[in-house]
Short mmCIF file of C-alpha atoms in Angstrom, two decimals:
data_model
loop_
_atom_site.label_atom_id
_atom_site.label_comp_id
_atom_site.label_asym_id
_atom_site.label_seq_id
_atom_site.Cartn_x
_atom_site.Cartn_y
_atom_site.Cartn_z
CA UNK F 330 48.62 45.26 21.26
CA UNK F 331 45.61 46.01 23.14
CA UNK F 332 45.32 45.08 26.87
CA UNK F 333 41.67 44.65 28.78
CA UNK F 334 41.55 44.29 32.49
CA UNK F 335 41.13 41.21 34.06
CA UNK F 336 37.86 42.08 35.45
CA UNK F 337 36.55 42.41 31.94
CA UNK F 338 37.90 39.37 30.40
CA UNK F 339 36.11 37.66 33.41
CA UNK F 340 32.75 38.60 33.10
CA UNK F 341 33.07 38.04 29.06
CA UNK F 342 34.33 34.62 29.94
CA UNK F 343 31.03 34.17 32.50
CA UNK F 344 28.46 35.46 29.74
CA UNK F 345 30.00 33.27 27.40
CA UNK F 346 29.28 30.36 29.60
CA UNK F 347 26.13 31.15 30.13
CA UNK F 348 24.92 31.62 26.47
CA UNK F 349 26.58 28.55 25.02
CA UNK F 350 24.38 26.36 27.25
CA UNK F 351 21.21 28.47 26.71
CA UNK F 352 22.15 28.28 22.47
CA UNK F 353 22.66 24.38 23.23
CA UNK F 354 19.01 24.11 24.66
CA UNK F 355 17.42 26.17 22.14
CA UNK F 356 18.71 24.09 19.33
CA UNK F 357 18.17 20.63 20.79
CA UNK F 358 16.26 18.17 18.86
CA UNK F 359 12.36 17.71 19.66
CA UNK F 360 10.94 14.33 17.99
CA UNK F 361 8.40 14.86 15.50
CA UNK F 362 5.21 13.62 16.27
CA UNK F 363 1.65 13.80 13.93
CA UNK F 364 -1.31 13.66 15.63
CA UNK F 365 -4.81 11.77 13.84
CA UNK F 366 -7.33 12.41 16.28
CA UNK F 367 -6.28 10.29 19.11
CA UNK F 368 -3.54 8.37 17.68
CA UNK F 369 0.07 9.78 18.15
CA UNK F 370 2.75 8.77 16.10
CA UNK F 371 6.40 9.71 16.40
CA UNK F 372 9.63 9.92 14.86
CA UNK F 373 12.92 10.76 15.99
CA UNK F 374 15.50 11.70 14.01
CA UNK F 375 17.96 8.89 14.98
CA UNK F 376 15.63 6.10 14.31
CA UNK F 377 13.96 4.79 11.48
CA UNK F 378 11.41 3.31 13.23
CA UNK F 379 7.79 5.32 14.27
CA UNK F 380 6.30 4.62 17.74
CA UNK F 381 2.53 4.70 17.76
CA UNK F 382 0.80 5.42 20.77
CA UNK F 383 -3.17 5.79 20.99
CA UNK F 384 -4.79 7.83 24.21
CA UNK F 385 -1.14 8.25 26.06
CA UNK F 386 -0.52 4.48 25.71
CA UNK F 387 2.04 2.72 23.58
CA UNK F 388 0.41 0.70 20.75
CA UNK F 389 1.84 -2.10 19.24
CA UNK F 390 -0.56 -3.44 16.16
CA UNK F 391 -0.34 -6.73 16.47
CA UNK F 392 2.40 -7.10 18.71
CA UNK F 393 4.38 -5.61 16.02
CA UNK F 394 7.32 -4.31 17.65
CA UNK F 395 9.53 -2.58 14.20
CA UNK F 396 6.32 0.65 12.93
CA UNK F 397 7.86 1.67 9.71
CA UNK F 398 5.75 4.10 8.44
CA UNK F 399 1.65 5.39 9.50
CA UNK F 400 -0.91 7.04 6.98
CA UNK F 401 -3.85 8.10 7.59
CA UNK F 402 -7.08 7.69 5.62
CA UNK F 403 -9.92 9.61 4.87
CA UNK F 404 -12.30 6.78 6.39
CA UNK F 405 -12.96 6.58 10.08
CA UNK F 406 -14.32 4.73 12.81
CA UNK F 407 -16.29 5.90 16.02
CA UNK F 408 -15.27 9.34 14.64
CA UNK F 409 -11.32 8.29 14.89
CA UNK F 410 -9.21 8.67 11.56
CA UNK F 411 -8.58 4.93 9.90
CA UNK F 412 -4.90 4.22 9.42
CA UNK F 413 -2.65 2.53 6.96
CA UNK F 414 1.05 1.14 8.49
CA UNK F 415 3.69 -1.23 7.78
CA UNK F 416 5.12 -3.77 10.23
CA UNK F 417 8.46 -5.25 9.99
CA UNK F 418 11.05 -7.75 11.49
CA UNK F 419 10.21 -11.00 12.71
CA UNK F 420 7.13 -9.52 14.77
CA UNK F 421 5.84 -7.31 12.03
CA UNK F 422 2.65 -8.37 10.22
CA UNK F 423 3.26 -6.60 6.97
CA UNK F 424 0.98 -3.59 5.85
CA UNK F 425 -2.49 -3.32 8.24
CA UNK F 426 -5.92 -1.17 8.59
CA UNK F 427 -5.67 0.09 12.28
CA UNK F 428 -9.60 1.29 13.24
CA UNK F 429 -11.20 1.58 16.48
CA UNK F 430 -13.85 -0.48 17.59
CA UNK F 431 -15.79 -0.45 20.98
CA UNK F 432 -12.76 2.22 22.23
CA UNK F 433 -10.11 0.23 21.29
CA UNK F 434 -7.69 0.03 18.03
CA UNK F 435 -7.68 -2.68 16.33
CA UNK F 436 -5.76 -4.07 12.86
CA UNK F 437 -6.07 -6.21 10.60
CA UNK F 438 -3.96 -7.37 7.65
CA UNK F 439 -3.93 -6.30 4.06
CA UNK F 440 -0.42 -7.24 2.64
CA UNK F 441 0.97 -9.98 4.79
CA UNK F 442 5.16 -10.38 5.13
CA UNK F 443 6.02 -13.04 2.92
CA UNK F 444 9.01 -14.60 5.09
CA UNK F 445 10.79 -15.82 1.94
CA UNK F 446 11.21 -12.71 0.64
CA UNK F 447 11.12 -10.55 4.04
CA UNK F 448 14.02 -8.00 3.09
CA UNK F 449 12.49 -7.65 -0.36
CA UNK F 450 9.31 -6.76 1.02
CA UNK F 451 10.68 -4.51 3.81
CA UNK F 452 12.71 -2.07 1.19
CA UNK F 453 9.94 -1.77 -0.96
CA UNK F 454 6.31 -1.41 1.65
CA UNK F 455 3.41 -2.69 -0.21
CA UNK F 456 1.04 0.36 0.07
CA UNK F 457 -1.48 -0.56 -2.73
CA UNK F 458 -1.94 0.82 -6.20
CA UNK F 459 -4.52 3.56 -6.71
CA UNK F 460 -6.74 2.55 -9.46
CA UNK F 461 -6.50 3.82 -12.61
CA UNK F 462 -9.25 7.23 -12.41
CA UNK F 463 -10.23 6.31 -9.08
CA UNK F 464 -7.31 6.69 -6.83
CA UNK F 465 -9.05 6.27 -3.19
CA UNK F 466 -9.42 2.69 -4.00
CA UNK F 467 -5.89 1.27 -3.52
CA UNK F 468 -5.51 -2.14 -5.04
CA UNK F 469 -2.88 -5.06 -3.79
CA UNK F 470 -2.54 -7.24 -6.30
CA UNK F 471 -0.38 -9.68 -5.16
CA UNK F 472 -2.84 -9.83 -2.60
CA UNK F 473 -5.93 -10.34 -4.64
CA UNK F 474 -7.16 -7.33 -2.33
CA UNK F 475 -8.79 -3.56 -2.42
CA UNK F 476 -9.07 -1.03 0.01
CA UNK F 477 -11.51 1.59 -0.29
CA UNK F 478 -9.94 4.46 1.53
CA UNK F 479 -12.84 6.51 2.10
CA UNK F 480 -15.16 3.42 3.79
CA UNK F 481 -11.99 1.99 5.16
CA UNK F 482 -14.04 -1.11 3.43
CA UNK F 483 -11.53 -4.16 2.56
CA UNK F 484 -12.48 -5.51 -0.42
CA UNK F 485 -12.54 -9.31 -2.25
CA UNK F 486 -14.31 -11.52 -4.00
CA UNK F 487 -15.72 -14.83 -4.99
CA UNK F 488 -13.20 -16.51 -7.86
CA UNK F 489 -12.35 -19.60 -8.46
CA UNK F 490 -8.60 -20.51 -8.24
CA UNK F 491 -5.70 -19.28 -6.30
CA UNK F 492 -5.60 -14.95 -6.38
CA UNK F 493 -2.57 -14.33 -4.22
CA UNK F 494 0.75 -14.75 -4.75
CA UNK F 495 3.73 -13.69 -7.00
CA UNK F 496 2.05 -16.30 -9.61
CA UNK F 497 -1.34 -15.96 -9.39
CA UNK F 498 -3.54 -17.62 -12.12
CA UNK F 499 -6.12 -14.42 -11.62
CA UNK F 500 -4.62 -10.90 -10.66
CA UNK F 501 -6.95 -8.20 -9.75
CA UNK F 502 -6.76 -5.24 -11.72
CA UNK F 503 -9.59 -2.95 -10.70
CA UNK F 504 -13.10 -2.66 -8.73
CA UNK F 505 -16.59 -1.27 -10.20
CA UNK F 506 -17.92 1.57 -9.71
CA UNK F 507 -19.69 0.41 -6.80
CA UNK F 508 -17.52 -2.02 -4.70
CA UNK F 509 -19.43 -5.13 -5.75
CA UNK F 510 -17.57 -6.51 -7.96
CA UNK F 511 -13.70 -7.19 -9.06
CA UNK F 512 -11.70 -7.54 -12.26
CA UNK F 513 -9.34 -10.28 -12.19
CA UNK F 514 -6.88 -10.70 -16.06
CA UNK F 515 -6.01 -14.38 -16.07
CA UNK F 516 -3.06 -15.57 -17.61
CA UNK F 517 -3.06 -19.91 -17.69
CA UNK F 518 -0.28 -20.55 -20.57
CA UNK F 519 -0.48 -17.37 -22.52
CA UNK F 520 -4.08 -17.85 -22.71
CA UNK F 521 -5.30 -14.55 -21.42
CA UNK F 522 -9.12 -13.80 -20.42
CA UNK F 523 -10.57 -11.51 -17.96
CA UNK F 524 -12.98 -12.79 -14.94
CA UNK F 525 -15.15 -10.32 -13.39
CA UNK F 526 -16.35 -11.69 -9.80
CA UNK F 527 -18.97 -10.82 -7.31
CA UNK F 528 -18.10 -10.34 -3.37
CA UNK F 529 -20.02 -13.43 -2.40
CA UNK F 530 -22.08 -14.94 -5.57
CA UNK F 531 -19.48 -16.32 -7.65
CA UNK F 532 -18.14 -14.82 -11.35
CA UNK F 533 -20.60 -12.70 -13.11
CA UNK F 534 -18.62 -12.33 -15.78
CA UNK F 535 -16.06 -13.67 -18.21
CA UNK F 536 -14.38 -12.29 -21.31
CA UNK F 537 -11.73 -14.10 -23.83
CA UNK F 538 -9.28 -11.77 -24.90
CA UNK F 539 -7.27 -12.44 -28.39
CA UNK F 540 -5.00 -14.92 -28.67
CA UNK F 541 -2.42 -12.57 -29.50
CA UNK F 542 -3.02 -10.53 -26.22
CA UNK F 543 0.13 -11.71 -24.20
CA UNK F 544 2.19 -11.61 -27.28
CA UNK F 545 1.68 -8.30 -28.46
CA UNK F 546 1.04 -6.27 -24.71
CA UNK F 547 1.34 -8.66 -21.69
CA UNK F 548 5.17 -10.30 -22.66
CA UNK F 549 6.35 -6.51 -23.57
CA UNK F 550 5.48 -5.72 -20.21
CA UNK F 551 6.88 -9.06 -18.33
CA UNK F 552 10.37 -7.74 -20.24
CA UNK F 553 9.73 -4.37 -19.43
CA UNK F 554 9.53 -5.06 -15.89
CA UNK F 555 12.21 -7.72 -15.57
CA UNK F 556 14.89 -4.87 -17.85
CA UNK F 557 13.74 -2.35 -15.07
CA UNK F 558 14.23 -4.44 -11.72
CA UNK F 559 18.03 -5.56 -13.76
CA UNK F 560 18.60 -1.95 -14.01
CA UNK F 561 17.62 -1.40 -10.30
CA UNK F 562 19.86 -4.16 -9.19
CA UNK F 563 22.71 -3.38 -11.27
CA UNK F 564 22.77 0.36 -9.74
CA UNK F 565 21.96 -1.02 -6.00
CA UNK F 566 18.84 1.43 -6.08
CA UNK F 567 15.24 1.30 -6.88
CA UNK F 568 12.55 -1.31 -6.86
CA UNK F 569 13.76 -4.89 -7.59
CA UNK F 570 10.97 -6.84 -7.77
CA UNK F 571 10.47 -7.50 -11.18
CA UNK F 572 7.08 -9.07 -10.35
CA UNK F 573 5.70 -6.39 -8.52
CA UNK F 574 6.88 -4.20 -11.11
CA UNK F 575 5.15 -6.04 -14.16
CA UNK F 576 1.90 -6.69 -11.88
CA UNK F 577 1.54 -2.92 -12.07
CA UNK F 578 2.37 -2.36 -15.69
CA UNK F 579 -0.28 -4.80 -15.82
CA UNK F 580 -2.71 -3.37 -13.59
CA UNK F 581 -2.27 0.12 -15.60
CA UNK F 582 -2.86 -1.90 -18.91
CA UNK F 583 -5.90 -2.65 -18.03
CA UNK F 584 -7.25 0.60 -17.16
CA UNK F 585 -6.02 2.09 -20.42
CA UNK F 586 -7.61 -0.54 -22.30
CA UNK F 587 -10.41 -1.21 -20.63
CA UNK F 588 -13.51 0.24 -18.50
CA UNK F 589 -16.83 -0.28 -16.66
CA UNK F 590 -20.12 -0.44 -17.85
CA UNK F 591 -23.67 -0.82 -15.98
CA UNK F 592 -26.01 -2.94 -17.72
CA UNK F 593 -29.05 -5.06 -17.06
CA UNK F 594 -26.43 -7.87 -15.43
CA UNK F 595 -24.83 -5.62 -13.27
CA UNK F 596 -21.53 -3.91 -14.13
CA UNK F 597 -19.41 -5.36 -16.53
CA UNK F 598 -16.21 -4.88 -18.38
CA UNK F 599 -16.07 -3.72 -21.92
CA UNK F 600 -12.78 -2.52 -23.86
CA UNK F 601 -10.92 -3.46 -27.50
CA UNK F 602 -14.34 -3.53 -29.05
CA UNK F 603 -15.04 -6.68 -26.20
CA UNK F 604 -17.40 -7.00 -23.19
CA UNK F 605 -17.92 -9.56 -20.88
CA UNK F 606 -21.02 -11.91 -19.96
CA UNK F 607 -22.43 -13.98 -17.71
CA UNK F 608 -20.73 -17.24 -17.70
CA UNK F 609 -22.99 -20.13 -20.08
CA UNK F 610 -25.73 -21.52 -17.68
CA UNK F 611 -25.43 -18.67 -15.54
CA UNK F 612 -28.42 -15.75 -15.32
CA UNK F 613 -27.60 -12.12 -15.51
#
């Protein structure tokens, strides 16, 4: 058995006291926080939630009080980076633009919080769709919106008929080439057509599909999306919302099937050996 003197053992106890504190300090937790020019945004580790602050002072977009989640985009204003959040809880607002404008941040809505459907919406962010071979233009098609993430432009246009909405009669699917004009696939009893619609001078162009269009691709994709939110459910994991899901088979449809092309008219839509026109009456 060996035997130290007291003495020893002492100062061993003392250093030991000293470097468990010092080991303590070094390895306590720092919040994360990401900087976009003067915005702040940070997380800590215990919370779920982000608090965005803009020039040292707290910032609450919209009087949102529940941040989930900040990107920023490539698009700025008065040389401060644009940014794309979600809101939630009974203050939240859904997913916003946040820009600056005469020194101050501003938002504005893109996805609203539909309160019927809150939790839905809150496990599952809408955060827009990148368009088929042009992904800085994020689509919301529930919304019957675009964002064009290097403008920080949002986007709509002039169509008849109701464009939000789980059931919309007219779902965007895709923007030209230059941000005039919008694609919308309509769907009124099985009868599927595509509209394509100016930002402030009506539809410019329409196009009938065949009438075996939702048999053969649009109802594979309804049952695709419905078997895949089942699945979801069943394993208590995954997206859920079966219409969100077949909006965006949809949405990807179309941009497999179909493109843009410039003509005299303006751009129009042409795909399966189609294109559209100007509506009868209606001038190019």
């Amino acid at each position: 058995m060996l035997f130290f003197p007291l003495h020893r053992l002492a100062a061993a106890a003392t250093l030991a006291a000293a470097i468990v504190p010092a080991a303590q300090a070094q390895t306590s937790y720092v919040p994360v926080m990401q900087q976009y020019g003067d915005f702040v945004v940070t997380r800590d580790r215990h919370d779920a939630l982000v608090t965005l602050s803009f020039r040292q002072h707290g910032y609450w977009p919209g009087g949102a009080r529940e941040v989930v989640e900040v990107r920023p985009l490539k698009a700025t204003r008065e040389g401060q980076p644009m940014l794309l959040a979600f809101t939630k809880g009974y203050t939240g607002q859904g997913t916003i633009l946040i820009g600056v404008q005469n020194g101050e941040p501003l938002m504005r809505p893109i996805s609203p919080l539909q309160r019927d459907s809150m939790v839905r919406t809150e496990r599952d962010p809408e955060w827009g769709v990148p368009q088929p071979g042009r992904p800085e233009m994020l689509l919301f098609p529930r919304d019957g919106r675009a964002l064009d993430t290097l403008s920080g432009e949002l986007l709509w246009f002039d169509v008849p008929g109701g464009v939000t909405g789980d059931y919309a009669p007219a779902v965007l699917v895709s923007v030209s080439p230059d941000g005039r004009r919008g694609a919308y696939l309509t769907n009124a009893l099985t009868k599927v057509g595509i509209i394509v619609a100016t930002r402030d001078d009506g539809v410019a162009g329409v196009l009938a599909l065949p009438p075996d269009t939702y048999q053969r691709w649009l109802k594979p994709l309804s049952e695709a999306a419905s078997a895949q939110a089942g699945a979801a459910i069943k394993a208590r994991q995954g997206r859920t919302d079966s219409n969100r899901i077949r909006r965006e088979l949809e949405l990807a449809w179309f941009g497999q099937q179909f493109q843009w092309k410039q003509g005299k008219g303006g751009w129009q839509v042409t795909g399966m050996g189609l294109s559209s026109a100007p509506p009868e009456g209606k001038q190019p």
